[in-house]
Amino acid sequence: MPTTVIVGAQWGDEGKGKVTDLLAERAEVTVRFQGGNNAGHTIIHGDEVFKLNLIPSGILHPGNTCIIGNGVVLDPGVLIGELDDLHKRGVDTTSLRISANAHIIMPYHLLLDHEGEAKLGELKIGTTKRGIGPCYADKADRLGIRVQDLLDEKILRKKIVTALEPKRQQLRPWAKDPSLDLHAMVEEFANYGHRLEPHIAETSLIVHNEIKAGKEVVFEGAQGALLDIDHGTYPFVTSSNPIAGAACVGAGIGPTLIDDVWGIAKAYTTRVGSGPFPSEIEGDIADKIREVGAEFGTTTGRARRIGWLDLVALKYAARLNGMTGLCVTKLDVLSGIETLRVATTYSNNEGAVFDEFPYHQSVLHHSKAEYVDLPGWDEDISSARSIEDLPENCRTYLNFISEFLDVPIVLMGVGPERTQIILAGDRALSFARN
Ligand code: IMP
């Protein structure tokens, strides 16, 4: 049975939740391996809309073991809120397993995230202010609080005191903030530990054993390749590695256990937060795409920046991830646009042309996209269920993408409902049959 890593191929928000949800229907295990509640997945099941930030979307499928891996940074209050909401709606959450090694987002991480952004002023990253960066920083600094620490109040207190010591200066403006009261903090987080204890496990062993037993496992990435801390548009990135290689580190398995990597990309591009975006557009077409595509953040509600499909960046993402399949989502949003522009190279003011994603930040900042224009289509494609149902211009658009990237398209999204998809290719067709 295959193991598949699902990753964002752009700047996040590509519709990974929907694809994971589809695969999770058949898979036996779903694993989150990085990021935290900076991510947000909206999943539509019949009349019900589920918004999940931390719990893998497999939770909506009975019998699916859901894992929050060691690479995730976890805000326990948010996690418990999600568990409570799912209980209220009759979803069984007993299969959730949380790595004892995952790091905990503490109240001071939230304050430091706010403070860091405020200090940067105009240079701000535009973080989700969920404490993600400061939590990963403490992990690297070996000052982090891990899930297992919540289970021993004495250790927890000691570790919090040690973690707070070097931050005293930065946290001075909040010296009296109730969220920083040591006694209350220890009590609150020890209580989270009691509540989460039945879910805490050696998740790396579970994943390993499930794969060895031939189970189908889906690894659910958050954010996207261009937000990767090593390979993205640094410093305008998140603080983890959203690329496929991180699935191994963040779940605790070896790379030889991964069969497939599916990259998810919208039929156009969006970005939230600051940073370079060579194919960005403004004006009527951008407004229309934002409105039709509901391009407002699930986590923060922010309006997303809009751009044409950027194949220079997508080719980079395909390479970084070793993509074996591409899922093109939100194809329906492009209906009714006369001419579709697709970025195939970048150029700068000095006349240089780049056909690979520039590695130098200054070059990237001064790059603008150069386009190939393709004819659009007028038809409503939301009820298309096979490639043959799509208008010819739409098929030409998809072929152009696939040939440019040399990656087969395995899935297309033509509407928000989980049934509004078109599957292609051998692997994908096997899902359709089941
Ligand atoms: P952080 O992850 O909150 O530190 O934010 C760092 C950057 O990543 C900011 O530009 C965020 O807008 C962006 N980001 C983080 N998570 C997501 C996501 O799930 N979708 C899109 N952008 C994200």
CSV table of C-alpha atoms and ligand atoms in Angstrom, one decimal:
chain,number,residue,atom,x,y,z
A,1,MET,CA,0.0,0.0,0.0
A,2,PRO,CA,1.4,3.4,-0.9
A,3,THR,CA,2.7,6.1,1.4
A,4,THR,CA,2.0,9.5,0.0
A,5,VAL,CA,3.3,12.9,1.1
A,6,ILE,CA,0.9,15.8,0.4
A,7,VAL,CA,2.7,19.1,0.2
A,8,GLY,CA,1.9,22.7,-0.8
A,9,ALA,CA,3.7,23.7,-3.9
A,10,GLN,CA,3.2,27.4,-3.6
A,11,TRP,CA,2.9,29.8,-0.7
A,12,GLY,CA,0.4,27.7,1.2
A,13,ASP,CA,-3.4,27.6,1.0
A,14,GLU,CA,-3.4,25.5,-2.1
A,15,GLY,CA,-6.2,23.2,-1.0
A,16,LYS,CA,-4.1,20.5,0.6
A,17,GLY,CA,-6.9,19.7,3.1
A,18,LYS,CA,-9.3,18.6,0.4
A,19,VAL,CA,-6.8,16.3,-1.2
A,20,THR,CA,-5.7,14.8,2.1
A,21,ASP,CA,-9.3,14.4,3.0
A,22,LEU,CA,-9.9,12.5,-0.2
A,23,LEU,CA,-6.8,10.2,0.3
A,24,ALA,CA,-7.7,9.8,4.0
A,25,GLU,CA,-11.0,8.3,3.1
A,26,ARG,CA,-9.0,5.2,2.0
A,27,ALA,CA,-5.9,5.6,4.1
A,28,GLU,CA,-5.5,4.0,7.5
A,29,VAL,CA,-3.1,6.6,8.9
A,30,THR,CA,-2.9,10.4,8.5
A,31,VAL,CA,0.2,12.2,9.8
A,32,ARG,CA,0.9,15.9,10.3
A,33,PHE,CA,4.7,16.5,10.4
A,34,GLN,CA,5.4,20.2,10.6
A,35,GLY,CA,4.0,23.6,11.3
A,36,GLY,CA,1.2,24.2,13.8
A,37,ASN,CA,-2.0,26.2,14.1
A,38,ASN,CA,-0.6,28.7,11.6
A,39,ALA,CA,-2.2,26.3,9.1
A,40,GLY,CA,-5.9,26.0,8.5
A,41,HIS,CA,-7.8,23.4,6.5
A,42,THR,CA,-11.4,23.9,5.6
A,43,ILE,CA,-13.1,20.6,4.7
A,44,ILE,CA,-16.6,20.3,3.4
A,45,HIS,CA,-18.4,17.1,4.3
A,46,GLY,CA,-22.0,17.2,3.0
A,47,ASP,CA,-23.7,20.1,4.7
A,48,GLU,CA,-21.0,20.4,7.4
A,49,VAL,CA,-17.9,22.6,7.2
A,50,PHE,CA,-15.0,21.6,9.4
A,51,LYS,CA,-12.1,24.0,10.0
A,52,LEU,CA,-9.1,22.2,11.4
A,53,ASN,CA,-5.8,23.8,12.4
A,54,LEU,CA,-4.0,21.0,14.0
A,55,ILE,CA,-5.8,17.7,13.9
A,56,PRO,CA,-5.2,15.8,10.6
A,57,SER,CA,-8.2,15.8,8.4
A,58,GLY,CA,-8.3,11.9,8.6
A,59,ILE,CA,-10.1,12.4,11.9
A,60,LEU,CA,-13.3,12.7,9.9
A,61,HIS,CA,-13.0,9.2,8.6
A,62,PRO,CA,-13.7,6.5,11.2
A,63,GLY,CA,-10.9,4.0,11.6
A,64,ASN,CA,-8.2,6.4,10.5
A,65,THR,CA,-5.4,6.8,13.0
A,66,CYS,CA,-4.4,10.5,13.1
A,67,ILE,CA,-1.0,11.5,14.2
A,68,ILE,CA,0.5,14.8,15.2
A,69,GLY,CA,4.2,14.1,14.7
A,70,ASN,CA,7.3,15.3,16.5
A,71,GLY,CA,7.9,18.0,13.9
A,72,VAL,CA,4.7,19.9,14.8
A,73,VAL,CA,4.6,22.8,17.2
A,74,LEU,CA,1.5,22.4,19.3
A,75,ASP,CA,-0.7,24.9,21.1
A,76,PRO,CA,-2.5,22.6,23.5
A,77,GLY,CA,-5.4,25.1,24.2
A,78,VAL,CA,-6.1,25.2,20.4
A,79,LEU,CA,-5.9,21.4,20.1
A,80,ILE,CA,-8.3,20.9,23.0
A,81,GLY,CA,-10.7,23.4,21.5
A,82,GLU,CA,-10.6,21.4,18.2
A,83,LEU,CA,-11.2,18.1,20.1
A,84,ASP,CA,-14.1,19.6,22.0
A,85,ASP,CA,-15.7,21.0,18.8
A,86,LEU,CA,-15.3,17.6,17.1
A,87,HIS,CA,-16.9,15.8,20.1
A,88,LYS,CA,-19.8,18.2,20.0
A,89,ARG,CA,-20.4,17.3,16.4
A,90,GLY,CA,-20.3,13.6,17.0
A,91,VAL,CA,-16.8,12.9,15.6
A,92,ASP,CA,-14.8,10.2,17.4
A,93,THR,CA,-11.4,11.4,18.3
A,94,THR,CA,-10.0,8.5,20.2
A,95,SER,CA,-7.6,7.6,17.4
A,96,LEU,CA,-5.6,10.8,17.7
A,97,ARG,CA,-2.0,10.2,18.7
A,98,ILE,CA,0.4,13.0,19.7
A,99,SER,CA,4.2,12.6,19.6
A,100,ALA,CA,5.7,13.0,23.1
A,101,ASN,CA,8.5,14.9,21.4
A,102,ALA,CA,6.4,17.6,19.7
A,103,HIS,CA,7.1,21.1,21.0
A,104,ILE,CA,4.6,23.2,22.9
A,105,ILE,CA,3.7,26.8,22.0
A,106,MET,CA,3.8,28.7,25.3
A,107,PRO,CA,2.1,32.0,26.1
A,108,TYR,CA,5.5,33.8,25.9
A,109,HIS,CA,5.9,32.5,22.3
A,110,LEU,CA,2.7,34.3,21.3
A,111,LEU,CA,3.9,37.5,23.0
A,112,LEU,CA,7.3,37.3,21.3
A,113,ASP,CA,5.7,36.7,17.9
A,114,HIS,CA,3.7,39.9,18.3
A,115,GLU,CA,6.6,41.8,19.7
A,116,GLY,CA,9.0,40.6,16.9
A,117,GLU,CA,6.6,41.7,14.2
A,118,ALA,CA,5.9,45.1,15.9
A,119,LYS,CA,9.7,45.7,16.1
A,120,LEU,CA,10.2,44.9,12.4
A,121,GLY,CA,7.7,47.6,11.4
A,122,GLU,CA,7.5,47.9,7.6
A,123,LEU,CA,9.9,44.9,7.3
A,124,LYS,CA,7.5,42.6,9.1
A,125,ILE,CA,7.1,39.1,7.9
A,126,GLY,CA,3.3,39.1,8.3
A,127,THR,CA,3.2,36.0,10.5
A,128,THR,CA,0.0,34.5,11.7
A,129,LYS,CA,1.0,35.6,15.3
A,130,ARG,CA,0.4,32.1,16.6
A,131,GLY,CA,3.9,31.9,18.2
A,132,ILE,CA,5.3,29.5,15.6
A,133,GLY,CA,8.7,31.1,15.0
A,134,PRO,CA,9.5,31.7,18.7
A,135,CYS,CA,8.5,28.1,19.5
A,136,TYR,CA,10.8,26.6,16.8
A,137,ALA,CA,13.5,29.1,17.9
A,138,ASP,CA,13.3,27.6,21.5
A,139,LYS,CA,13.4,24.1,20.0
A,140,ALA,CA,16.7,24.9,18.2
A,141,ASP,CA,18.0,26.7,21.3
A,142,ARG,CA,17.2,23.5,23.3
A,143,LEU,CA,14.9,25.6,25.6
A,144,GLY,CA,11.7,24.1,24.3
A,145,ILE,CA,8.9,22.6,26.3
A,146,ARG,CA,7.8,19.2,24.8
A,147,VAL,CA,4.5,17.4,25.1
A,148,GLN,CA,6.1,14.9,27.5
A,149,ASP,CA,7.1,17.7,29.8
A,150,LEU,CA,3.4,18.4,30.4
A,151,LEU,CA,3.1,15.1,32.3
A,152,ASP,CA,5.5,16.0,35.1
A,153,GLU,CA,4.6,19.3,36.9
A,154,LYS,CA,8.1,19.6,38.6
A,155,ILE,CA,10.0,19.2,35.3
A,156,LEU,CA,7.5,21.5,33.6
A,157,ARG,CA,8.1,24.3,36.1
A,158,LYS,CA,11.9,23.9,35.9
A,159,LYS,CA,11.8,24.0,32.1
A,160,ILE,CA,9.5,27.1,32.0
A,161,VAL,CA,11.8,29.0,34.4
A,162,THR,CA,14.9,28.0,32.3
A,163,ALA,CA,13.2,29.1,29.0
A,164,LEU,CA,12.0,32.4,30.5
A,165,GLU,CA,15.3,33.4,31.9
A,166,PRO,CA,17.0,34.6,28.6
A,167,LYS,CA,13.8,36.2,27.5
A,168,ARG,CA,13.3,38.4,30.5
A,169,GLN,CA,14.5,41.6,28.8
A,170,GLN,CA,12.3,41.1,25.8
A,171,LEU,CA,9.3,40.2,27.9
A,172,ARG,CA,9.7,43.2,30.3
A,173,PRO,CA,6.7,45.1,28.8
A,174,TRP,CA,4.5,42.1,29.8
A,175,ALA,CA,6.0,41.6,33.2
A,176,LYS,CA,2.5,41.9,34.7
A,177,ASP,CA,0.6,40.0,32.0
A,178,PRO,CA,-1.5,37.3,33.6
A,179,SER,CA,-0.5,34.8,30.9
A,180,LEU,CA,3.1,35.0,32.2
A,181,ASP,CA,2.3,34.2,35.8
A,182,LEU,CA,4.5,31.2,36.5
A,183,HIS,CA,2.1,29.5,38.9
A,184,ALA,CA,-0.9,29.8,36.7
A,185,MET,CA,1.1,28.8,33.6
A,186,VAL,CA,2.4,25.6,35.2
A,187,GLU,CA,-1.1,24.7,36.4
A,188,GLU,CA,-2.7,25.4,33.1
A,189,PHE,CA,-0.2,23.5,31.1
A,190,ALA,CA,-0.1,20.5,33.5
A,191,ASN,CA,-3.9,20.4,33.1
A,192,TYR,CA,-3.5,20.3,29.4
A,193,GLY,CA,-1.1,17.3,30.0
A,194,HIS,CA,-3.8,15.4,32.0
A,195,ARG,CA,-6.3,16.0,29.3
A,196,LEU,CA,-4.0,15.0,26.4
A,197,GLU,CA,-2.3,12.1,28.2
A,198,PRO,CA,-4.5,9.3,26.6
A,199,HIS,CA,-3.4,10.6,23.2
A,200,ILE,CA,0.4,10.8,23.8
A,201,ALA,CA,2.4,8.1,22.2
A,202,GLU,CA,5.7,7.0,20.5
A,203,THR,CA,4.3,8.1,17.2
A,204,SER,CA,7.4,7.3,15.1
A,205,LEU,CA,7.0,3.7,16.1
A,206,ILE,CA,3.3,3.7,15.2
A,207,VAL,CA,3.9,5.1,11.8
A,208,HIS,CA,6.8,2.7,11.1
A,209,ASN,CA,4.8,-0.3,12.2
A,210,GLU,CA,1.7,0.8,10.2
A,211,ILE,CA,3.8,1.2,7.0
A,212,LYS,CA,5.5,-2.2,7.6
A,213,ALA,CA,2.1,-3.8,8.0
A,214,GLY,CA,1.2,-2.5,4.5
A,215,LYS,CA,-1.2,0.1,5.6
A,216,GLU,CA,-1.9,3.2,3.5
A,217,VAL,CA,-0.4,6.3,5.1
A,218,VAL,CA,-0.8,9.9,4.1
A,219,PHE,CA,1.5,12.6,5.4
A,220,GLU,CA,-0.2,16.0,5.4
A,221,GLY,CA,2.1,19.0,4.9
A,222,ALA,CA,1.2,22.5,6.0
A,223,GLN,CA,2.1,25.8,4.3
A,224,GLY,CA,4.1,25.4,1.0
A,225,ALA,CA,7.5,25.1,-0.6
A,226,LEU,CA,8.0,28.8,-1.0
A,227,LEU,CA,7.5,29.3,2.7
A,228,ASP,CA,10.2,26.7,3.6
A,229,ILE,CA,12.7,28.1,6.0
A,230,ASP,CA,15.7,26.7,4.0
A,231,HIS,CA,14.4,27.0,0.4
A,232,GLY,CA,11.6,29.6,0.5
A,233,THR,CA,11.7,33.3,0.1
A,234,TYR,CA,13.6,33.8,3.4
A,235,PRO,CA,13.1,35.8,5.6
A,236,PHE,CA,9.4,35.9,4.5
A,237,VAL,CA,8.9,32.2,5.3
A,238,THR,CA,7.6,30.1,8.1
A,239,SER,CA,9.9,28.6,10.7
A,240,SER,CA,9.7,24.9,9.5
A,241,ASN,CA,10.3,22.9,6.4
A,242,PRO,CA,7.0,22.3,4.5
A,243,ILE,CA,8.8,20.3,1.8
A,244,ALA,CA,8.4,16.5,1.4
A,245,GLY,CA,11.8,15.6,2.9
A,246,ALA,CA,10.5,17.0,6.2
A,247,ALA,CA,7.9,14.3,6.4
A,248,CYS,CA,10.6,11.9,7.4
A,249,VAL,CA,12.1,14.1,10.0
A,250,GLY,CA,8.8,15.3,11.4
A,251,ALA,CA,7.3,11.9,11.6
A,252,GLY,CA,10.4,10.0,12.5
A,253,ILE,CA,10.7,7.6,9.6
A,254,GLY,CA,13.3,6.9,6.9
A,255,PRO,CA,13.1,8.3,3.3
A,256,THR,CA,13.0,4.8,1.8
A,257,LEU,CA,9.4,4.4,3.3
A,258,ILE,CA,7.9,7.1,1.1
A,259,ASP,CA,6.4,6.1,-2.2
A,260,ASP,CA,4.7,9.2,-3.7
A,261,VAL,CA,4.9,12.9,-3.3
A,262,TRP,CA,1.9,14.9,-4.5
A,263,GLY,CA,2.3,18.6,-4.8
A,264,ILE,CA,-0.8,20.8,-4.5
A,265,ALA,CA,-1.0,24.0,-6.5
A,266,LYS,CA,-3.8,26.3,-7.3
A,267,ALA,CA,-4.5,27.1,-11.0
A,268,TYR,CA,-3.3,30.6,-10.1
A,269,THR,CA,-1.1,31.8,-7.2
A,270,THR,CA,-1.8,33.4,-3.8
A,271,ARG,CA,0.3,34.6,-0.9
A,272,VAL,CA,-0.5,36.0,2.5
A,273,GLY,CA,2.0,38.0,4.4
A,274,SER,CA,4.9,40.0,3.0
A,275,GLY,CA,7.6,39.0,0.6
A,276,PRO,CA,8.4,38.8,-3.1
A,277,PHE,CA,5.7,37.6,-5.5
A,278,PRO,CA,6.9,38.0,-9.1
A,279,SER,CA,3.6,37.1,-10.8
A,280,GLU,CA,1.4,39.2,-8.4
A,281,ILE,CA,-1.5,41.2,-10.0
A,282,GLU,CA,-3.8,43.9,-8.8
A,283,GLY,CA,-7.0,45.3,-10.3
A,284,ASP,CA,-10.2,43.8,-11.7
A,285,ILE,CA,-8.9,40.3,-12.5
A,286,ALA,CA,-7.2,40.0,-9.1
A,287,ASP,CA,-10.4,41.1,-7.3
A,288,LYS,CA,-12.5,38.7,-9.3
A,289,ILE,CA,-10.2,35.8,-8.5
A,290,ARG,CA,-10.1,36.8,-4.8
A,291,GLU,CA,-13.9,37.0,-4.6
A,292,VAL,CA,-14.8,33.9,-6.6
A,293,GLY,CA,-12.0,31.9,-5.0
A,294,ALA,CA,-12.8,33.2,-1.5
A,295,GLU,CA,-9.2,34.1,-1.0
A,296,PHE,CA,-9.3,35.1,2.6
A,297,GLY,CA,-7.2,33.3,5.2
A,298,THR,CA,-8.8,30.4,7.1
A,299,THR,CA,-6.6,31.1,10.1
A,300,THR,CA,-6.4,34.9,10.1
A,301,GLY,CA,-9.1,36.1,7.7
A,302,ARG,CA,-6.6,38.2,5.9
A,303,ALA,CA,-7.2,39.0,2.2
A,304,ARG,CA,-4.7,37.0,0.1
A,305,ARG,CA,-2.5,38.6,-2.5
A,306,ILE,CA,-3.3,37.2,-6.0
A,307,GLY,CA,-1.1,36.4,-9.0
A,308,TRP,CA,-1.0,34.4,-12.2
A,309,LEU,CA,0.2,30.8,-12.1
A,310,ASP,CA,4.0,31.0,-11.7
A,311,LEU,CA,5.6,28.0,-13.4
A,312,VAL,CA,9.2,29.1,-12.5
A,313,ALA,CA,8.3,28.8,-8.8
A,314,LEU,CA,6.3,25.7,-9.4
A,315,LYS,CA,9.2,24.0,-11.3
A,316,TYR,CA,11.4,24.8,-8.3
A,317,ALA,CA,8.8,23.3,-5.9
A,318,ALA,CA,8.5,20.2,-8.1
A,319,ARG,CA,12.3,19.7,-7.8
A,320,LEU,CA,12.6,20.4,-4.1
A,321,ASN,CA,9.8,17.9,-3.4
A,322,GLY,CA,10.7,15.2,-5.9
A,323,MET,CA,7.0,15.5,-6.9
A,324,THR,CA,5.5,12.3,-8.5
A,325,GLY,CA,2.1,13.9,-9.1
A,326,LEU,CA,0.6,17.4,-9.3
A,327,CYS,CA,-2.9,18.3,-8.1
A,328,VAL,CA,-4.3,21.5,-9.6
A,329,THR,CA,-7.0,23.0,-7.4
A,330,LYS,CA,-9.6,25.8,-8.0
A,331,LEU,CA,-9.5,25.4,-11.7
A,332,ASP,CA,-13.2,26.6,-11.8
A,333,VAL,CA,-12.2,30.0,-10.4
A,334,LEU,CA,-10.5,30.8,-13.7
A,335,SER,CA,-13.7,30.3,-15.8
A,336,GLY,CA,-14.7,33.5,-17.6
A,337,ILE,CA,-11.2,35.1,-17.8
A,338,GLU,CA,-10.5,35.8,-21.5
A,339,THR,CA,-6.7,35.3,-21.4
A,340,LEU,CA,-4.8,33.4,-18.8
A,341,ARG,CA,-1.2,34.4,-18.3
A,342,VAL,CA,1.3,31.8,-17.1
A,343,ALA,CA,4.8,32.9,-15.9
A,344,THR,CA,7.5,30.8,-17.6
A,345,THR,CA,10.6,33.0,-16.9
A,346,TYR,CA,11.6,36.0,-14.8
A,347,SER,CA,13.4,39.1,-15.9
A,348,ASN,CA,15.0,42.1,-14.3
A,349,ASN,CA,15.6,45.8,-15.2
A,350,GLU,CA,19.1,45.0,-16.5
A,351,GLY,CA,17.6,42.7,-19.1
A,352,ALA,CA,18.7,39.4,-17.5
A,353,VAL,CA,16.3,36.5,-17.9
A,354,PHE,CA,15.9,33.7,-15.4
A,355,ASP,CA,14.4,30.4,-16.2
A,356,GLU,CA,15.2,28.9,-12.7
A,357,PHE,CA,14.0,30.4,-9.4
A,358,PRO,CA,16.7,32.9,-8.4
A,359,TYR,CA,18.6,31.8,-5.3
A,360,HIS,CA,19.7,35.3,-4.4
A,361,GLN,CA,17.2,37.3,-2.4
A,362,SER,CA,18.0,40.7,-4.1
A,363,VAL,CA,17.7,39.1,-7.5
A,364,LEU,CA,14.3,37.7,-6.6
A,365,HIS,CA,13.1,41.0,-5.2
A,366,HIS,CA,13.8,42.7,-8.4
A,367,SER,CA,12.4,40.0,-10.7
A,368,LYS,CA,9.2,40.3,-12.6
A,369,ALA,CA,7.4,37.5,-14.3
A,370,GLU,CA,7.5,37.0,-18.1
A,371,TYR,CA,4.4,35.3,-19.4
A,372,VAL,CA,3.0,33.0,-22.0
A,373,ASP,CA,-0.6,33.8,-22.7
A,374,LEU,CA,-3.1,31.0,-23.1
A,375,PRO,CA,-6.8,31.3,-24.1
A,376,GLY,CA,-9.3,31.1,-21.2
A,377,TRP,CA,-12.7,29.4,-21.2
A,378,ASP,CA,-16.2,30.7,-20.4
A,379,GLU,CA,-17.8,27.4,-19.4
A,380,ASP,CA,-18.8,26.6,-15.9
A,381,ILE,CA,-16.7,23.5,-15.2
A,382,SER,CA,-17.9,22.8,-11.7
A,383,SER,CA,-19.8,19.7,-12.7
A,384,ALA,CA,-16.9,18.2,-14.8
A,385,ARG,CA,-15.9,14.8,-13.5
A,386,SER,CA,-13.5,13.7,-16.2
A,387,ILE,CA,-10.9,15.3,-18.3
A,388,GLU,CA,-13.2,14.9,-21.3
A,389,ASP,CA,-15.8,17.1,-19.6
A,390,LEU,CA,-13.4,20.1,-19.6
A,391,PRO,CA,-13.4,22.7,-22.4
A,392,GLU,CA,-10.5,22.4,-24.8
A,393,ASN,CA,-8.9,25.6,-23.6
A,394,CYS,CA,-8.9,24.3,-20.1
A,395,ARG,CA,-7.3,21.0,-21.2
A,396,THR,CA,-4.6,23.0,-23.1
A,397,TYR,CA,-3.9,25.0,-19.9
A,398,LEU,CA,-3.4,21.8,-17.9
A,399,ASN,CA,-1.3,20.1,-20.6
A,400,PHE,CA,0.9,23.2,-20.7
A,401,ILE,CA,1.5,23.0,-17.0
A,402,SER,CA,2.2,19.3,-16.9
A,403,GLU,CA,4.6,19.4,-19.8
A,404,PHE,CA,6.4,22.4,-18.5
A,405,LEU,CA,7.0,20.8,-15.1
A,406,ASP,CA,7.4,17.2,-16.5
A,407,VAL,CA,5.0,16.1,-13.7
A,408,PRO,CA,1.8,14.2,-14.4
A,409,ILE,CA,-1.4,15.9,-13.1
A,410,VAL,CA,-3.2,13.4,-10.9
A,411,LEU,CA,-6.1,15.5,-9.6
A,412,MET,CA,-8.0,18.6,-10.5
A,413,GLY,CA,-10.3,20.6,-8.3
A,414,VAL,CA,-13.4,22.2,-9.9
A,415,GLY,CA,-15.3,23.4,-6.9
A,416,PRO,CA,-15.3,23.5,-3.1
A,417,GLU,CA,-17.3,20.2,-2.5
A,418,ARG,CA,-15.3,17.1,-1.9
A,419,THR,CA,-16.9,15.5,-4.9
A,420,GLN,CA,-16.0,18.3,-7.2
A,421,ILE,CA,-12.7,16.7,-8.4
A,422,ILE,CA,-11.4,15.0,-11.5
A,423,LEU,CA,-8.9,12.2,-11.0
A,424,ALA,CA,-6.3,11.1,-13.6
A,425,GLY,CA,-3.5,8.6,-13.8
A,426,ASP,CA,-3.1,5.1,-12.4
A,427,ARG,CA,-2.8,5.9,-8.7
A,428,ALA,CA,-5.5,8.4,-8.8
A,429,LEU,CA,-7.9,6.1,-10.7
A,430,SER,CA,-7.4,3.5,-8.1
A,431,PHE,CA,-8.9,6.0,-5.6
A,432,ALA,CA,-11.8,6.6,-7.8
A,433,ARG,CA,-12.6,2.9,-8.0
A,434,ASN,CA,-12.7,2.5,-4.2
B,1,IMP,P1,4.2,32.0,10.7
B,1,IMP,O1,4.2,30.7,10.2
B,1,IMP,O2,3.0,32.4,11.5
B,1,IMP,O3,5.5,32.4,11.4
B,1,IMP,O4,4.2,33.0,9.5
B,1,IMP,C1,5.3,33.2,8.6
B,1,IMP,C2,4.8,33.4,7.1
B,1,IMP,O5,4.2,32.2,6.7
B,1,IMP,C3,3.8,34.5,7.0
B,1,IMP,O6,4.0,35.1,5.7
B,1,IMP,C4,2.5,33.7,7.0
B,1,IMP,O7,1.5,34.4,6.3
B,1,IMP,C5,2.9,32.5,6.2
B,1,IMP,N1,2.0,31.3,6.6
B,1,IMP,C6,2.1,30.6,7.7
B,1,IMP,N2,1.2,29.6,7.6
B,1,IMP,C7,0.5,29.7,6.5
B,1,IMP,C8,-0.5,29.0,5.8
B,1,IMP,O8,-1.0,28.0,6.3
B,1,IMP,N3,-0.9,29.5,4.6
B,1,IMP,C9,-0.4,30.5,4.0
B,1,IMP,N4,0.6,31.2,4.6
B,1,IMP,C10,1.1,30.8,5.8
